[in-house]
Coordinates of C-alpha atoms in Angstrom, one line a residue:
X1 CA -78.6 -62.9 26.7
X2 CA -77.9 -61.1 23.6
X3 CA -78.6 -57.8 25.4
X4 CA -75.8 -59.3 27.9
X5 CA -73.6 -59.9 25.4
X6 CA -73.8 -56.5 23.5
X7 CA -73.4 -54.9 26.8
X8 CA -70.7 -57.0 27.8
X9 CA -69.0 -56.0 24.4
X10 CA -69.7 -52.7 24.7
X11 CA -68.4 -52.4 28.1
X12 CA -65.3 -54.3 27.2
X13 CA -65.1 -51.8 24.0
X14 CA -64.9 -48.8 26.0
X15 CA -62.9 -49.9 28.7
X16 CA -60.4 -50.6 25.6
X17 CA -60.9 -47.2 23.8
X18 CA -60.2 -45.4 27.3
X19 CA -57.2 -47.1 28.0
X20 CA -55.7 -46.6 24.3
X21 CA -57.3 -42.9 24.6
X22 CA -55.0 -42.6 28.1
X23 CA -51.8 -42.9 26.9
X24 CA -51.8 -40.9 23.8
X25 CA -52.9 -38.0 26.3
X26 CA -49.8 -38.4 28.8
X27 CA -47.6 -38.7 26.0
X28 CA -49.0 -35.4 24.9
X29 CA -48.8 -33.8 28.3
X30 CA -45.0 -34.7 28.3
X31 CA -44.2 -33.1 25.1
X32 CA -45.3 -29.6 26.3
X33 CA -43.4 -30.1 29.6
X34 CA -40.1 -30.8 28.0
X35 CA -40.8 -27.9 25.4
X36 CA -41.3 -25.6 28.3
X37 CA -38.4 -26.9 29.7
X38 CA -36.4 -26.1 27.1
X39 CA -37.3 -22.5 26.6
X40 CA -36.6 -21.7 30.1
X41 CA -33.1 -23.1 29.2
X42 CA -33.1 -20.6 26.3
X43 CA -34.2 -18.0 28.1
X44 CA -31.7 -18.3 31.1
X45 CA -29.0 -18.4 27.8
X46 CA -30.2 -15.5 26.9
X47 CA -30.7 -13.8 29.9
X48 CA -26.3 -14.9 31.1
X49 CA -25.7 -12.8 27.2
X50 CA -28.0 -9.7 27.8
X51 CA -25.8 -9.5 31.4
X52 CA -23.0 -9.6 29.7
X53 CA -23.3 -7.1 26.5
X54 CA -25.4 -4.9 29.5
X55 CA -22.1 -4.7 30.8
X56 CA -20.0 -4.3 27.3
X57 CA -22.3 -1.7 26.4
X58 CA -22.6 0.3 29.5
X59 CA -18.5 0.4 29.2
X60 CA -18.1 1.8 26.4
X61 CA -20.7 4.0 26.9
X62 CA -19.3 5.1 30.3
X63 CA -15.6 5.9 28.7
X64 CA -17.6 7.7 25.5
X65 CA -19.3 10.1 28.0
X66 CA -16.2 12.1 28.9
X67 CA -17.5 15.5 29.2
X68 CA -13.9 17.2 27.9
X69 CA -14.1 14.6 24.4
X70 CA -17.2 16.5 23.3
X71 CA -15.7 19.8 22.8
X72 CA -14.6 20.6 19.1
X73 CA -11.4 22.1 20.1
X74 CA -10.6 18.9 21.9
X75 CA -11.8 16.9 19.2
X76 CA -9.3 18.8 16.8
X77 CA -6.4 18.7 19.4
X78 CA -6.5 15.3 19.1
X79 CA -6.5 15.0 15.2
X80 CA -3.7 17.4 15.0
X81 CA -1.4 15.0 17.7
X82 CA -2.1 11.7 16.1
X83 CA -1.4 13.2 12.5
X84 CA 1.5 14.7 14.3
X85 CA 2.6 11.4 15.9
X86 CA 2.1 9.4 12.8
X87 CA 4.1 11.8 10.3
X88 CA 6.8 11.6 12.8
X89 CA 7.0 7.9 12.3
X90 CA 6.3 7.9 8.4
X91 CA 9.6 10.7 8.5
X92 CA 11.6 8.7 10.5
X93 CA 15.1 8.0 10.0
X94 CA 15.6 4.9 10.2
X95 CA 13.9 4.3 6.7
X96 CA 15.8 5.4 3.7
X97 CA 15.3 9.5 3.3
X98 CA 17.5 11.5 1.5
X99 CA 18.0 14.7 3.9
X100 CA 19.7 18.1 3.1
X101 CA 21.8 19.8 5.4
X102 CA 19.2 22.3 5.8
X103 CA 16.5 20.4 6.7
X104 CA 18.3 18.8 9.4
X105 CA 16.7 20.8 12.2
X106 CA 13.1 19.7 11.0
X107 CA 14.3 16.1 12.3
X108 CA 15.6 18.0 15.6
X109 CA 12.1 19.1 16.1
X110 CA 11.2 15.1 14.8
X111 CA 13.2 13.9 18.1
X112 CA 11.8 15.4 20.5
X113 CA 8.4 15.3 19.5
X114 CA 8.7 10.9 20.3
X115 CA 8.9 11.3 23.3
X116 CA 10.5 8.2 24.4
X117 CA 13.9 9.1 22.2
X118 CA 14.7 12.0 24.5
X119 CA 13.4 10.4 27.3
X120 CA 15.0 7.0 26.7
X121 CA 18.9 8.7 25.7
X122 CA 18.8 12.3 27.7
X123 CA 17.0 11.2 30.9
X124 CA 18.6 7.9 31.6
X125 CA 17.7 4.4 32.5
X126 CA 16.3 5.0 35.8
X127 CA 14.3 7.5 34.5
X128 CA 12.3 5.3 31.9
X129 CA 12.0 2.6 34.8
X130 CA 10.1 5.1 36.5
X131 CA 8.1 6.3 33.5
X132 CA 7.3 2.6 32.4
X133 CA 6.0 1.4 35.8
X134 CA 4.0 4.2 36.0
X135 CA 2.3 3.6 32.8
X136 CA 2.2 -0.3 33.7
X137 CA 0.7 0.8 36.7
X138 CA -2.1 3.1 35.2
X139 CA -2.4 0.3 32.9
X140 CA -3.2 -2.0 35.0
X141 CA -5.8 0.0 37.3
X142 CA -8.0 1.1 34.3
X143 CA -8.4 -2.9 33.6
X144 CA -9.3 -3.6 37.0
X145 CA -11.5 -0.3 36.9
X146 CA -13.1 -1.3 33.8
X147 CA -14.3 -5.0 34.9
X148 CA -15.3 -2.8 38.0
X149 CA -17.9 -0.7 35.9
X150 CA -18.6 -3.7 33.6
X151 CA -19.5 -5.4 37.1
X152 CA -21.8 -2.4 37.7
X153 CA -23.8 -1.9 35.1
X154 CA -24.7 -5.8 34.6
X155 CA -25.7 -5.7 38.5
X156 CA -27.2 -1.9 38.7
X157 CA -24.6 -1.3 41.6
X158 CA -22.5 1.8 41.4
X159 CA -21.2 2.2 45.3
X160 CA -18.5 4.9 44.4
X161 CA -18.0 7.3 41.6
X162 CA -14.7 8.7 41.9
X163 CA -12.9 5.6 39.8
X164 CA -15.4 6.0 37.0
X165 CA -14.3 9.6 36.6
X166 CA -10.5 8.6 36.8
X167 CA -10.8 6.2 34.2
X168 CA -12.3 8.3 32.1
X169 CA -9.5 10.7 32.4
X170 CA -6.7 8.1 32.2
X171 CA -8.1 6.3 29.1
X172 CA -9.0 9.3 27.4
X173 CA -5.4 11.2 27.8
X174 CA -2.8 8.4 28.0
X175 CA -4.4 5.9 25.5
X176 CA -6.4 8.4 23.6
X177 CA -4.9 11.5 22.6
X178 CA -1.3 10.4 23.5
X179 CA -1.8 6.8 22.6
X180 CA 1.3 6.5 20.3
X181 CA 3.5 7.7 22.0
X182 CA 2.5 5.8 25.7
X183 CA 3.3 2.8 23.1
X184 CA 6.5 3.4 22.0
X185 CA 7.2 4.0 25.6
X186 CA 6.2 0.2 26.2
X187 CA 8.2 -0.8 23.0
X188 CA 11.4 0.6 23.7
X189 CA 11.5 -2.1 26.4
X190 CA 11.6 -4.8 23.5
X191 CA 14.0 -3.2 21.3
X192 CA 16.9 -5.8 21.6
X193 CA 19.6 -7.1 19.9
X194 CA 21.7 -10.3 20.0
X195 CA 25.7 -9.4 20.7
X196 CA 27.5 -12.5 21.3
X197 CA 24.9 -15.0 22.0
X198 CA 23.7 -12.6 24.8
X199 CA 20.4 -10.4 24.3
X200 CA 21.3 -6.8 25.2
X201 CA 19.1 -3.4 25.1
X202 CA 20.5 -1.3 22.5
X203 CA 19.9 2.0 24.1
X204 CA 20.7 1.1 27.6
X205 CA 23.6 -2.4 26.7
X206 CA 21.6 -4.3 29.7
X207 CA 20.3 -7.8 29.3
X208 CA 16.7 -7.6 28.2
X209 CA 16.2 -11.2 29.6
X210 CA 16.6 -9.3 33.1
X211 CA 13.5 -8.1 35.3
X212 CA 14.1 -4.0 35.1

């Protein structure tokens, strides 16, 4: 009987120690699952970022690889026009600068290097319309062109070529070595003045509220 009784004890022992040993192993099991589950969550983060900066990167390094930027005579072309550009402005005379007589024709030379002065008071209005849309247009197409290649690089798809070298052409003579002076193009559109109560263009006296 006593032999009964231990046995019956013992049994009943381990059947408890099992069940109490159960759950601290499923609870255990869970904890790995949900940490597992969260890393793939991480790594799907991560892997949505890397696509994107894949396709930041591989922009800018498509626009960088224009074959006519690498040469040292372009290089100091293009240092000589912005200093050009940006002395122009700095000599400008619409600020304050006492001129002589005789160095009037330096700020002849001045006018025509901006380019949108002459082509804004000599060419006429129609003429900057057509100027403007055109570098709206151009504008608009390396956007579109650059999401393309942005597209391309984070998928590894590159169907045609030809827009790639376009936009490297574009960005690298409109908005790079002639980049101040495509922006005074697009800011002569804003220069307006108030003349009673109506917003007009002071080079061209139309209303600037108007579609051109």
């Amino acid at each position: 009987m006593v032999l009964q009784k231990q046995g019956s004890t013992a049994s009943g022992y381990s059947g408890v120690s099992e069940g109490d040993e159960a759950a601290p192993q499923e609870s255990s099991l869970a904890k790995p699952v949900d940490k597992e589950a969260e890393k793939a969550k991480e790594e799907l983060a991560g892997n949505k970022q890397s696509k994107v900066v894949t396709g930041l990167f591989g922009l800018l390094y498509t626009l960088a690889k224009e074959k006519y930027s690498d040469s040292w005579k372009i290089a100091i072309t293009n240092v000589i026009i912005d200093f050009m550009f940006l002395i122009v402005i700095f000599l400008n005379l619409e600020y304050p600068w006492h001129v002589e007589e005789g160095s009037l024709w330096l700020y002849h030379v001045f006018y025509y290097i901006e380019i949108h002065k002459p082509l804004a008071a000599n060419g006429g209005y129609m003429t900057f319309l057509i100027v403007f849309y055109i570098l709206m247009a151009m504008l608009f197409i390396c956007v579109s062109i650059c999401i393309w290649v942005a597209w391309g690089f984070t998928n590894d798809n590159f169907p045609y070529i030809w827009p790639i070298k376009f936009v490297r052409v574009v960005v690298s003579f409109f908005f790079g070595t002639f980049y101040i002076a495509s922006l005074n193009i697009f800011l002569t559109m804003l220069e307006c003045g108030s003349e009673t109560g109506t917003w007009l263009h002071e080079v061209w006296h139309k209303e600037c509220m108007e579609v051109p």
